[in-house]
Short mmCIF file of C-alpha atoms in Angstrom, two decimals:
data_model
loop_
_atom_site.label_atom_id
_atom_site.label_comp_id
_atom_site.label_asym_id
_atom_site.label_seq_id
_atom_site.Cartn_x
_atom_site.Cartn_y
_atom_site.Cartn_z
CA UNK A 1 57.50 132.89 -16.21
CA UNK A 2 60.21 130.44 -15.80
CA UNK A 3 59.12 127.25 -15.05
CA UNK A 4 62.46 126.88 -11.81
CA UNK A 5 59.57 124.57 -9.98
CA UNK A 6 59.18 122.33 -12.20
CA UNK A 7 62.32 122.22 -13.63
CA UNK A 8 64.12 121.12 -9.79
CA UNK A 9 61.50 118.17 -10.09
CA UNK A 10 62.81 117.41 -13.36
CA UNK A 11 66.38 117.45 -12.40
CA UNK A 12 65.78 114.93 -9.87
CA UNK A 13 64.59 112.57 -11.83
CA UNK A 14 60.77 112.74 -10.74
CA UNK A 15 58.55 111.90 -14.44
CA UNK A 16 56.41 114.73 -13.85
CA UNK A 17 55.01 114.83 -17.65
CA UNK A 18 54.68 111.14 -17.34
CA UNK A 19 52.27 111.31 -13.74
CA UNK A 20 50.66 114.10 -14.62
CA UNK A 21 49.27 112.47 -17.85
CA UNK A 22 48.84 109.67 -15.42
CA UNK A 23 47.10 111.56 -12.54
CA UNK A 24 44.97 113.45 -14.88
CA UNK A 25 43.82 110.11 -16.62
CA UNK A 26 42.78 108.96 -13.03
CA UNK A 27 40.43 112.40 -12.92
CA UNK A 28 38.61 111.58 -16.19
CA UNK A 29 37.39 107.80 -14.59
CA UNK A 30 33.68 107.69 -14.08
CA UNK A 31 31.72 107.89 -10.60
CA UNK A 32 30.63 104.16 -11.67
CA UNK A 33 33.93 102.95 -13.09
CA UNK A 34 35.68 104.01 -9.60
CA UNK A 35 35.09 101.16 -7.77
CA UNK A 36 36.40 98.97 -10.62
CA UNK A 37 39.84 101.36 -10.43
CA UNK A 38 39.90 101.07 -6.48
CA UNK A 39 39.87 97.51 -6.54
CA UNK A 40 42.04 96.80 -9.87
CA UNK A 41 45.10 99.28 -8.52
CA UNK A 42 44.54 97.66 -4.70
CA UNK A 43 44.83 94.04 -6.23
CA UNK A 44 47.85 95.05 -8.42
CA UNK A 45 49.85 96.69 -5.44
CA UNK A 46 49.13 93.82 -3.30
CA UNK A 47 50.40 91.09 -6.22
CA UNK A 48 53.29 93.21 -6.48
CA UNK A 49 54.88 93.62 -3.44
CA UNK A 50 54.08 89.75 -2.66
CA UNK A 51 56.12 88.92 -5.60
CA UNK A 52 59.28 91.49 -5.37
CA UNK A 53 59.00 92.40 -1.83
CA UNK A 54 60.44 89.50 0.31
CA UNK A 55 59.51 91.32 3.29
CA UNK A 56 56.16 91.71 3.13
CA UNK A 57 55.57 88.84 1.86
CA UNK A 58 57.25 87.56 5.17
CA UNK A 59 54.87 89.83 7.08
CA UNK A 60 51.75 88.59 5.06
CA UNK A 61 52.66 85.39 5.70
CA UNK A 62 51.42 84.14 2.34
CA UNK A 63 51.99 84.45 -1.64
CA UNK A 64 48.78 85.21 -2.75
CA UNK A 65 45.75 87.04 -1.24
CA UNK A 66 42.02 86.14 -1.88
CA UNK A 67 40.18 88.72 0.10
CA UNK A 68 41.11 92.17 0.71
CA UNK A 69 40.48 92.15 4.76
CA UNK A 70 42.58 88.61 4.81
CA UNK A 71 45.58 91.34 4.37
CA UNK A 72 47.43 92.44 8.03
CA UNK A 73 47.71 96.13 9.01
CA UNK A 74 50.74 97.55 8.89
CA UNK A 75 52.35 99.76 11.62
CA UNK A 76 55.28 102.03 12.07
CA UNK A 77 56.95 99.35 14.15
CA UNK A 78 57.09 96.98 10.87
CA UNK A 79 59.54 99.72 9.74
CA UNK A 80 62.15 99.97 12.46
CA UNK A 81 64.22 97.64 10.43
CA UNK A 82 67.12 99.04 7.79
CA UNK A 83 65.60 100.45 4.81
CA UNK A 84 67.36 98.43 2.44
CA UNK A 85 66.09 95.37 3.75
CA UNK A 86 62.14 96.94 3.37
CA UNK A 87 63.12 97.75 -0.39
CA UNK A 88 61.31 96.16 -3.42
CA UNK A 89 63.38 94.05 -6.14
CA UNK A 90 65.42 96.24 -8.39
CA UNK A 91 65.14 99.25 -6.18
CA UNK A 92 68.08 100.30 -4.25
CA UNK A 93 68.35 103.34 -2.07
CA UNK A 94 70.00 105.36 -4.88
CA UNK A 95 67.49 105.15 -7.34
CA UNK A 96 64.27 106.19 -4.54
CA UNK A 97 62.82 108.79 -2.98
CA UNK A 98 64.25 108.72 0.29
CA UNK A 99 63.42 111.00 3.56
CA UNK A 100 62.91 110.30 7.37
CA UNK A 101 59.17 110.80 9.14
CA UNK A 102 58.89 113.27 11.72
CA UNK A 103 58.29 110.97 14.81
CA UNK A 104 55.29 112.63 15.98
CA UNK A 105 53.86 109.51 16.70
CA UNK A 106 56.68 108.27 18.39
CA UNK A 107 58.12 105.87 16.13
CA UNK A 108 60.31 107.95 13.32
CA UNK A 109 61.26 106.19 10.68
CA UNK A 110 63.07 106.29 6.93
CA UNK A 111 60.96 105.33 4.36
CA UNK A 112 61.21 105.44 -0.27
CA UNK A 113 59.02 105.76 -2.68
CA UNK A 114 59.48 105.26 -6.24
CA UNK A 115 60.27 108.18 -8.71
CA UNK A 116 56.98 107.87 -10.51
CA UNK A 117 55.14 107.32 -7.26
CA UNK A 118 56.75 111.00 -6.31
CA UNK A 119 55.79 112.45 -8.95
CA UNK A 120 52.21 111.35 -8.58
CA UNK A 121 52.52 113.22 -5.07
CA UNK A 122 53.50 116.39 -6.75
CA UNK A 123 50.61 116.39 -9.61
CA UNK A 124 48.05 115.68 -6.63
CA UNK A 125 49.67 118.74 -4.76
CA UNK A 126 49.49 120.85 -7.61
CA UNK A 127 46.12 119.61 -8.75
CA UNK A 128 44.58 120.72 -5.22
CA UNK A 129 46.58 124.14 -5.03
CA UNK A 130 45.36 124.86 -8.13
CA UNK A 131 41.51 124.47 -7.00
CA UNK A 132 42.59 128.30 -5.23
CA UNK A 133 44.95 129.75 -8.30
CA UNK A 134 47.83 128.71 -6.71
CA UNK A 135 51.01 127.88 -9.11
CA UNK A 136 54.03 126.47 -7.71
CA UNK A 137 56.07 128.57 -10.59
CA UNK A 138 54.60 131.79 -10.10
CA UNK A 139 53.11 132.12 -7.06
CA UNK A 140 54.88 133.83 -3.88
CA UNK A 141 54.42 131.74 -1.04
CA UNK A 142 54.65 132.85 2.75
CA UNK A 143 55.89 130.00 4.60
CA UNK A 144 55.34 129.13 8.12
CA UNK A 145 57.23 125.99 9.12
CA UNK A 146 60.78 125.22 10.71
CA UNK A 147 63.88 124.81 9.49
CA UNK A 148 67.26 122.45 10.50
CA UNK A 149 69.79 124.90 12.49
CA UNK A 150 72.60 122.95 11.75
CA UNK A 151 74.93 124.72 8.37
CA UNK A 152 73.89 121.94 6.06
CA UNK A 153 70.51 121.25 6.78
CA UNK A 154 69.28 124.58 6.58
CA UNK A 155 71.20 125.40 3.40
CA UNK A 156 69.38 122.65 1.80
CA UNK A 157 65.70 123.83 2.83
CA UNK A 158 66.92 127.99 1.64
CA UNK A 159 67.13 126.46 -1.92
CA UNK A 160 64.40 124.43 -1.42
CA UNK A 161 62.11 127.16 -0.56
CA UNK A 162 63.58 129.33 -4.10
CA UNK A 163 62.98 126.77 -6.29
CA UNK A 164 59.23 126.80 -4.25
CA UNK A 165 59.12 130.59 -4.48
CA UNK A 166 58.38 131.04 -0.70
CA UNK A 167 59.50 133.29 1.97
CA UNK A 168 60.25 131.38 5.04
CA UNK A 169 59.33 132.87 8.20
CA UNK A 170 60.99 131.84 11.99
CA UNK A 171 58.10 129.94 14.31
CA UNK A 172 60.32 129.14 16.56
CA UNK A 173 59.87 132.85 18.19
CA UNK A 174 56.44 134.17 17.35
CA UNK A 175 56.66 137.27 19.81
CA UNK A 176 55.09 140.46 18.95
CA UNK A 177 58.51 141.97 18.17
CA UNK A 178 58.76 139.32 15.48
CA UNK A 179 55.31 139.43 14.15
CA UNK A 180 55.85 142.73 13.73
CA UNK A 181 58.85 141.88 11.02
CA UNK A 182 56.73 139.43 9.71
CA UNK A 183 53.82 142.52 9.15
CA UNK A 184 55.74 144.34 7.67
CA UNK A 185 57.28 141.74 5.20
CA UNK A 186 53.45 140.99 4.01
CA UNK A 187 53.56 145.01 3.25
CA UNK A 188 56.41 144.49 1.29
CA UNK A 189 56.19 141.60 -0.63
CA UNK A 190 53.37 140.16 -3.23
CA UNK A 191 52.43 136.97 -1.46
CA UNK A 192 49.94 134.56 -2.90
CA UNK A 193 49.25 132.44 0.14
CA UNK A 194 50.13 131.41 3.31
CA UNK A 195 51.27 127.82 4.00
CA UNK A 196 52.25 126.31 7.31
CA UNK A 197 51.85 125.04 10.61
CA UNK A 198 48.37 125.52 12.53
CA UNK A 199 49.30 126.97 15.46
CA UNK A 200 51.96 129.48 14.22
CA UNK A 201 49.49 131.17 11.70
CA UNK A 202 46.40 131.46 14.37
CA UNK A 203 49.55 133.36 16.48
CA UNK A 204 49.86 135.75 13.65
CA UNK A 205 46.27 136.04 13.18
CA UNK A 206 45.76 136.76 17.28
CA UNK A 207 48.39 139.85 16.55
CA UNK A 208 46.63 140.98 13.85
CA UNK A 209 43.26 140.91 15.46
CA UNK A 210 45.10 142.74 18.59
CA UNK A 211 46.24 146.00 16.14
CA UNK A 212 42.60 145.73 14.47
CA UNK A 213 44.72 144.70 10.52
CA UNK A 214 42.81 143.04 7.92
CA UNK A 215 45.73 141.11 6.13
CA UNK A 216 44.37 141.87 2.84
CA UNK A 217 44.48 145.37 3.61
CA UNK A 218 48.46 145.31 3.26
CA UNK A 219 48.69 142.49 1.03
CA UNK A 220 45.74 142.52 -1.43
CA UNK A 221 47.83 139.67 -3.73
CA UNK A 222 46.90 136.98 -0.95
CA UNK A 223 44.49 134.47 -2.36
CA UNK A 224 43.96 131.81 0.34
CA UNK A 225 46.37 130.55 3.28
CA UNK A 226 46.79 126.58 3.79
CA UNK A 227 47.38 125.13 7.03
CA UNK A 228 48.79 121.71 7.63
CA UNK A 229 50.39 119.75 10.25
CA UNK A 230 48.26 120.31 13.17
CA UNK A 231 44.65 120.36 14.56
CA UNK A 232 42.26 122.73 13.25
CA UNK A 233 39.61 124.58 14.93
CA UNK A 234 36.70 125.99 14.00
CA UNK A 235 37.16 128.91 16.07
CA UNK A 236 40.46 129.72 14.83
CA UNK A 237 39.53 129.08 10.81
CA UNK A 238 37.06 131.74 11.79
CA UNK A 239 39.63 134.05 13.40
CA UNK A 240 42.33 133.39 10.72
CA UNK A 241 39.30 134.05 7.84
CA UNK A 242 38.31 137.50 9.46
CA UNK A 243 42.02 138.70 9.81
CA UNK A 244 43.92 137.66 6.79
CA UNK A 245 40.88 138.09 4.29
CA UNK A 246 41.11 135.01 2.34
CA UNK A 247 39.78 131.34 2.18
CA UNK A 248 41.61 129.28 4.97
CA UNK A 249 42.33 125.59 3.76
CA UNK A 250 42.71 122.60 5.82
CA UNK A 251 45.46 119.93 4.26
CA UNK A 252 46.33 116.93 5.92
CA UNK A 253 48.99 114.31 5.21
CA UNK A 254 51.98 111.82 5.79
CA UNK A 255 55.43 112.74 4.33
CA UNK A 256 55.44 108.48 3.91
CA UNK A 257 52.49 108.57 1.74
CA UNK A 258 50.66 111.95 0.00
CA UNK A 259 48.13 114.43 0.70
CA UNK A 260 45.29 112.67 2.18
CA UNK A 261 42.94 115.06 2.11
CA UNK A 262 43.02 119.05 1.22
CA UNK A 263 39.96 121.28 1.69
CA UNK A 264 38.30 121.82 -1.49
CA UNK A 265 36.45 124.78 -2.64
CA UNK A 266 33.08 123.79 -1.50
CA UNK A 267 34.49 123.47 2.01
CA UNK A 268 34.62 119.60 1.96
CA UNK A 269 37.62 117.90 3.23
CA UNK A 270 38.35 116.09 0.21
CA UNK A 271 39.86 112.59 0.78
CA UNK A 272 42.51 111.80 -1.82
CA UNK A 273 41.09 108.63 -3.95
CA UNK A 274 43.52 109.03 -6.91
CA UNK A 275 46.72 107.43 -5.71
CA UNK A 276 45.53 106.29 -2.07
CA UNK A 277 42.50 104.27 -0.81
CA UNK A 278 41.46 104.92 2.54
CA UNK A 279 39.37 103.03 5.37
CA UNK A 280 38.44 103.67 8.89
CA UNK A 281 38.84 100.61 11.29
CA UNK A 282 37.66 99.48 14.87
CA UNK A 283 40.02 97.86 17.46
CA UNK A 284 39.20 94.54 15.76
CA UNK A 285 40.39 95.47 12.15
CA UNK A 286 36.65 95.60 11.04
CA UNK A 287 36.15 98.22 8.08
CA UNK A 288 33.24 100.24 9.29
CA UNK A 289 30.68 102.05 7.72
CA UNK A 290 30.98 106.00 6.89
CA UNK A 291 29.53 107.89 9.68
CA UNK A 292 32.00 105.89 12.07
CA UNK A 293 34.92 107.00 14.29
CA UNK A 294 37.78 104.48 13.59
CA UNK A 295 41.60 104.46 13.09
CA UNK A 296 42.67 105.74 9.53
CA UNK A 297 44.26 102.66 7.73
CA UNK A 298 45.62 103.79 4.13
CA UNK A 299 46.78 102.10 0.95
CA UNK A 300 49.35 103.89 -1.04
CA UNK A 301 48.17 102.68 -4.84
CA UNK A 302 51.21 103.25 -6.48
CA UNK A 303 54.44 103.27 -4.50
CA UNK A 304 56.44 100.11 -5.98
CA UNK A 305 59.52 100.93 -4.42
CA UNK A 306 57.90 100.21 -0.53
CA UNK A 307 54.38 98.76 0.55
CA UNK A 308 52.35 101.12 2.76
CA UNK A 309 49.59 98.42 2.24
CA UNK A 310 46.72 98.97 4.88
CA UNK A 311 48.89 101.08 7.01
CA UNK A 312 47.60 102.37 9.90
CA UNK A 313 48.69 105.42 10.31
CA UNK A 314 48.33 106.11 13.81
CA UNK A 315 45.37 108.73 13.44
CA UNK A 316 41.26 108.96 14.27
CA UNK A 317 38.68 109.86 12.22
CA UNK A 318 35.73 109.26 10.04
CA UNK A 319 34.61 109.63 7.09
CA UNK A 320 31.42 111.56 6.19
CA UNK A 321 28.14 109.50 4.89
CA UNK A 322 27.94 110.96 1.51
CA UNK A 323 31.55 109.91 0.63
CA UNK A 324 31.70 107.57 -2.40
CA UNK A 325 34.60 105.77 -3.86
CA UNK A 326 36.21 108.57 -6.18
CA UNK A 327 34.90 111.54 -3.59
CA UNK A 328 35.54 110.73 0.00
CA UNK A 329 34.90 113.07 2.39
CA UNK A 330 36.99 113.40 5.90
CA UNK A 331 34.04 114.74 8.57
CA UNK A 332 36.33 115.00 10.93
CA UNK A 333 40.21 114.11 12.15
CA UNK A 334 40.22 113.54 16.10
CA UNK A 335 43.26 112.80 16.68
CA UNK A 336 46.19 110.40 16.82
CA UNK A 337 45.01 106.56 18.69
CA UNK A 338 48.32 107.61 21.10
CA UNK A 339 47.18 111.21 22.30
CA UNK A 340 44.33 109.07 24.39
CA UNK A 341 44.13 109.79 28.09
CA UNK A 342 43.07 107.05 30.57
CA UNK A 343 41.27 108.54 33.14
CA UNK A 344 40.49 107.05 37.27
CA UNK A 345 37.22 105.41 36.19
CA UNK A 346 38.59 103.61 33.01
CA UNK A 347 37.42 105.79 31.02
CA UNK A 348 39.03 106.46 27.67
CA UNK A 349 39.30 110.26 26.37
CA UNK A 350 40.99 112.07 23.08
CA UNK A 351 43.35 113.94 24.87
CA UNK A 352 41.99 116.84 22.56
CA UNK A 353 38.84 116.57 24.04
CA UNK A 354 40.44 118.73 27.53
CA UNK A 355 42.08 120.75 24.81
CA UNK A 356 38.51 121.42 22.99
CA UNK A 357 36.86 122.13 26.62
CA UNK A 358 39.45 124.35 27.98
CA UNK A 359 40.08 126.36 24.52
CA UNK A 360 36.70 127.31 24.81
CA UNK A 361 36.88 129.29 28.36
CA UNK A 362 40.45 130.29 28.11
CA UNK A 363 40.48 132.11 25.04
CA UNK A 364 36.85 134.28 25.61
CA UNK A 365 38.75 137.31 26.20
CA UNK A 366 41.79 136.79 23.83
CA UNK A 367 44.34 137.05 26.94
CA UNK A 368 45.43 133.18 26.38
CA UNK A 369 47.77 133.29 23.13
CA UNK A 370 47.66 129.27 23.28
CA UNK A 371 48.30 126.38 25.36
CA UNK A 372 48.94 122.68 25.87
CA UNK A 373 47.80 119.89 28.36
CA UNK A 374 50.05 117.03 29.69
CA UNK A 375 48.42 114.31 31.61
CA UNK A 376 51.21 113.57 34.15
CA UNK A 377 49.62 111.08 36.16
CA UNK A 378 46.12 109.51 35.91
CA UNK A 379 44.20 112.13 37.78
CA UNK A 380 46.75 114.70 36.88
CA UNK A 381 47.04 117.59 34.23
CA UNK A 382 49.05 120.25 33.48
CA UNK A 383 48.02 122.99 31.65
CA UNK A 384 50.83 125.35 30.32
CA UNK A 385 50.32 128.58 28.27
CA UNK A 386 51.08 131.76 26.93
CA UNK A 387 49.36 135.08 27.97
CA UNK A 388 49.59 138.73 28.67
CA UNK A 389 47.81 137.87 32.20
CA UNK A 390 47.73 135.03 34.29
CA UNK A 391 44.78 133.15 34.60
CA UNK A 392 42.76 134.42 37.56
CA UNK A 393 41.32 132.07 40.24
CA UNK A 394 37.67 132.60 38.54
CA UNK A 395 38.80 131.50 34.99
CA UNK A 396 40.92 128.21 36.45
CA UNK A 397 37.39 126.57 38.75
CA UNK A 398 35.10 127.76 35.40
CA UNK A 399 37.53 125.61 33.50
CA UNK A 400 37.45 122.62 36.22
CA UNK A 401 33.89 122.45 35.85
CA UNK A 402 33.79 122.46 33.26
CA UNK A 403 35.90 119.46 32.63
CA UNK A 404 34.03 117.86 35.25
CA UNK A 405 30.79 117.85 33.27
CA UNK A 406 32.27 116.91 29.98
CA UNK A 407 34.54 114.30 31.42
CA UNK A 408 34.60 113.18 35.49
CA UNK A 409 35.62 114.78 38.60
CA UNK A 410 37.82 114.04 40.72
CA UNK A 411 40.65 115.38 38.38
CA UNK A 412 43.77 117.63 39.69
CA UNK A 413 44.53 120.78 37.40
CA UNK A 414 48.00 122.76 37.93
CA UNK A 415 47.87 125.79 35.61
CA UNK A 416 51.79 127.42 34.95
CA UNK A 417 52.75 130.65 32.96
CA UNK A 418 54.69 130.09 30.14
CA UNK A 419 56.66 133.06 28.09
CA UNK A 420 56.91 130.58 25.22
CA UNK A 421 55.89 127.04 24.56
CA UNK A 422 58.28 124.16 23.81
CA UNK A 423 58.23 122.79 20.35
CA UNK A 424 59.05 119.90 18.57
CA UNK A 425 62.61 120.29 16.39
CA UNK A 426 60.87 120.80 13.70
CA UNK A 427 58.59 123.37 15.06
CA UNK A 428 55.24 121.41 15.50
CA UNK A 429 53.07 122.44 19.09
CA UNK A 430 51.41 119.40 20.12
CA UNK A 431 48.05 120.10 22.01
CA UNK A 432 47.91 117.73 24.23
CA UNK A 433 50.59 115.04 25.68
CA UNK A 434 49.95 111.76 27.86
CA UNK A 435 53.77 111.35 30.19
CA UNK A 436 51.67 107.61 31.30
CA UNK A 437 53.76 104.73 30.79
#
C-alpha cells in the first residue's frame, strides 16, 4: 500500500529512517546495560542544555551539575515566557516542532521539540501500535476526538486525519441519534481500531450495550480500540471489552513530551524508558521508591531544541514494584496534584476519589450515561449528569453515605439534570473540578 503516512512525516522534515534506526537501537540495549543508557543520555541532556540553553541555565542556577537530584523541577509556569526566548542555540522557531498544550492543567503553553526528537515520538507511537497490528499506512482508524470549528483549523486536522487514515467522528454531541450514524458507519466501513477520548467511547459502548450489539458483530476488521486523554476505569474497560469485542488499550501522554506509557499486550501499563526517564516525587522533591504515590516528574532524553528536564508534569501516580530501568510499569495514574479537594477537617482528597465512590452507585442500573463533580465551596459539591431518569431520592442518600464513610460527613450534595455535559474546546470531560480559590 502506499506509504501517504509516512511520507507527510517525511515532507516535514521529521528523520524518520534516521530515529527509527535510532529507536530500534535503544530496544536491542540489555536489561543490565539500561541503567548505564539512563544515566549516560540524562547526563548528556543536562550538559547540553546548560551549555546552549541560556535559560535554563539561568533557572539551574549553575554551569555544571554533580548529582542528578541537585537539578530543580521544572513547572509549566517556567514556560509562560515567549518561546523564542526558551529556545536552544541554533534553533529558531522555523526549524522546530512547534504546537500549543491543551491547558488542562491550567497553565497552556507553546512549547518545540527538535525534528529528530519528533521523529523519535513517532517510531515510539508506531512501535507500541504495532504490539496490536496496527499500521499507521494501512490501517483504518475510527477516531474519537475534537476538532477546531473555526475554517482553518479544522481544514488542517481533515488532512491530518487522511494522511492518518482515520474517520473522525463528532464528540461534541454523543446523543443516541448520533450514535446511531456512528453504528452504522462501523457497518460500513473496515475499521482497524478505535482511538480517542475516554469518556466519548464508554458513551458509545453504553449505546451499544442498550441495543444488546457486539461491535465486532458489524465490524469484524476491528482489532483493538485505544483510549487516551482521560481517566480509565476498570468498570468501563470491562464494558467497552464486552461491547466492541476487542482488546481495550490504555495510552497516556503529554503533547510537550511523548507517550509515557501505552498498555502493552500483557496488560501492563508500560512506562516509556526509550526516549524519557521517569520518577515519582513527594512534596519535598525526594525520589521515592516504586510502590509509592508521588507526583510524575519526567525527563525528555532527547529533545535538544527545549529542556523538559525533571518536569513535573502536574500528574499522580506510582509506579509498580517490579518496574526496572528499561521496563517500568505505571500501577496506577490518580490524577492531576490540582484536581485535589480540601475538605472541612483538612483533609486532603483526589477529587476522583468522589468520582470513584459515586460511579459506583450511580451507574448500577445503567440509567446515569456519565457525570462530573465540582467542589464549589469547601463543604459543597455539585454533581451534574446525564440520564434517561432523574436520580430518585433513594439513589442520592445511598450515594451520601456513602461518601460519608469513604471520606467525612458533614458534606452538602446538590444533584442537577443535565441533557449534555460541558466540555473542554477541545472536547475533553473532566471528572471532577475544584471552583476553590
Amino acid at each position: 500500500m502506499f506509504q501517504l503516512f509516512n511520507l507527510s512525516l517525511k515532507a516535514n522534515g521529521f528523520p524518520m529512517k534516521e530515529a527509527t534506526t535510532e529507536f530500534e537501537k535503544i530496544l536491542t540495549i540489555s536489561d543490565a546495560d539500561y541503567e548505564n543508557y539512563i544515566d549516560l543520555k540524562r547526563k548528556e541532556i543536562v550538559e547540553y542544555h546548560l551549555k546552549n540553553n541560556k535559560s535554563y541555565k539561568e533557572f539551574v542556577g549553575k554551569s555544571e551539575i554533580e548529582n542528578w537530584n541537585e537539578l530543580p523541577i521544572m513547572t509549566k509556569k517556567e514556560f509562560q515566557k515567549p518561546l523564542s526566548e526558551r529556545l536552544s542555540s541554533r534553533f529558531t522557531i522555523k526549524n522546530v516542532y512547534v504546537n500549543k498544550t491543551s491547558g488542562s492543567s491550567g497553565d497552556p503553553f507553546i512549547f518545540a521539540k527538535d525534528k529528530f526528537c519528533h521523529a523519535l515520538t513517532w517510531a515510539n507511537i508506531i512501535n507500541r501500535f504495532g504490539w496490536f497490528g496496527i499500521n499507521f499506512n494501512s490501517s483504518k482508524q475510527a477516531r474519537f476526538y475534537g476538532i477546531p470549528l473555526d475554517f482553518i483549523g479544522n481544514k488542517k486536522e481533515r488532512l491530518k486525519d487522511v494522511l492518518k487514515n482515520s474517520y473522525r467522528f463528532t464528540i461534541f454531541d454523543l446523543s443516541d441519534e448520533i450514535l446511531e450514524k456512528v453504528l452504522l458507519k462501523f457497518q460500513n466501513k473496515k475499521f482497524d481500531y478505535i482511538n480517542g477520548y475516554t469518556s466519548s467511547i464508554v458513551l458509545f459502548a453504553k449505546f451499544l450495550q442498550k441495543r444488546n450489539i457486539v461491535l465486532t458483530s458489524v465490524c469484524p476488521t476491528l482489532k483493538c480500540c485505544v483510549v487516551t486523554s482521560e481517566m480509565l476505569f476498570e468498570e468501563d474497560k470491562l464494558l467497552m471489552e464486552k461491547q466492541f469485542g476487542v482488546p481495550i488499550i490504555n495510552e497516556y501522554g503529554a503533547s510537550e513530551l511523548d507517550l509515557i506509557a501505552f498498555q502493552n499486550p500483557n496488560d501492563e501499563w508500560q512506562v516509556n524508558s526509550e526516549t524519557l526517564f521517569v520518577e515519582i516525587l513527594d512534596e519535598n522533591d525526594t525520589v521515592l521508591p516504586n510502590g509509592k504515590e508521588g507526583r510524575i516528574v519526567i525527563t525528555s532524553l532527547y529533545n535538544k531544541a527545549h529542556p523538559f528536564i525533571r518536569y513535573d508534569l502536574g500528574d499522580v501516580g506510582i509506579l509498580d514494584e517490579k518496574s526496572t530501568f528499561k521496563k517500568p510499569i505505571l500501577k496506577k495514574l490518580i490524577g492531576r496534584t490540582n484536581d485535589i479537594a480540601i475538605l472541612p477537617s483538612g483533609k486532603k482528597s483526589p477529587g476522583l476519589t468522589f468520582y470513584y465512590v459515586t460511579k459506583s452507585i450511580i451507574e448500577d442500573d445503567g440509567n446515569v450515561k456519565e457525570f462530573v463533580i465540582k467542589q464549589t465551596k469547601i463543604d459543597t459539591f455539585e454533581v451534574e449528569y446525564v440520564s434517561e431518569n432523574a436520580l430518585n431520592e433513594s439513589q442520592i442518600l445511598t450515594i451520601e453515605k456513602a461518601i460519608t464513610t469513604y471520606l467525612e460527613s458533614g458534606l452538602t450534595f446538590t444533584f442537577t439534570r443535565k441533557e449534555k455535559l460541558q466540555r473542554s474546546k477541545s472536547g475533553k470531560l473532566k471528572q471532577f473540578v475544584s471552583m476553590m480559590k
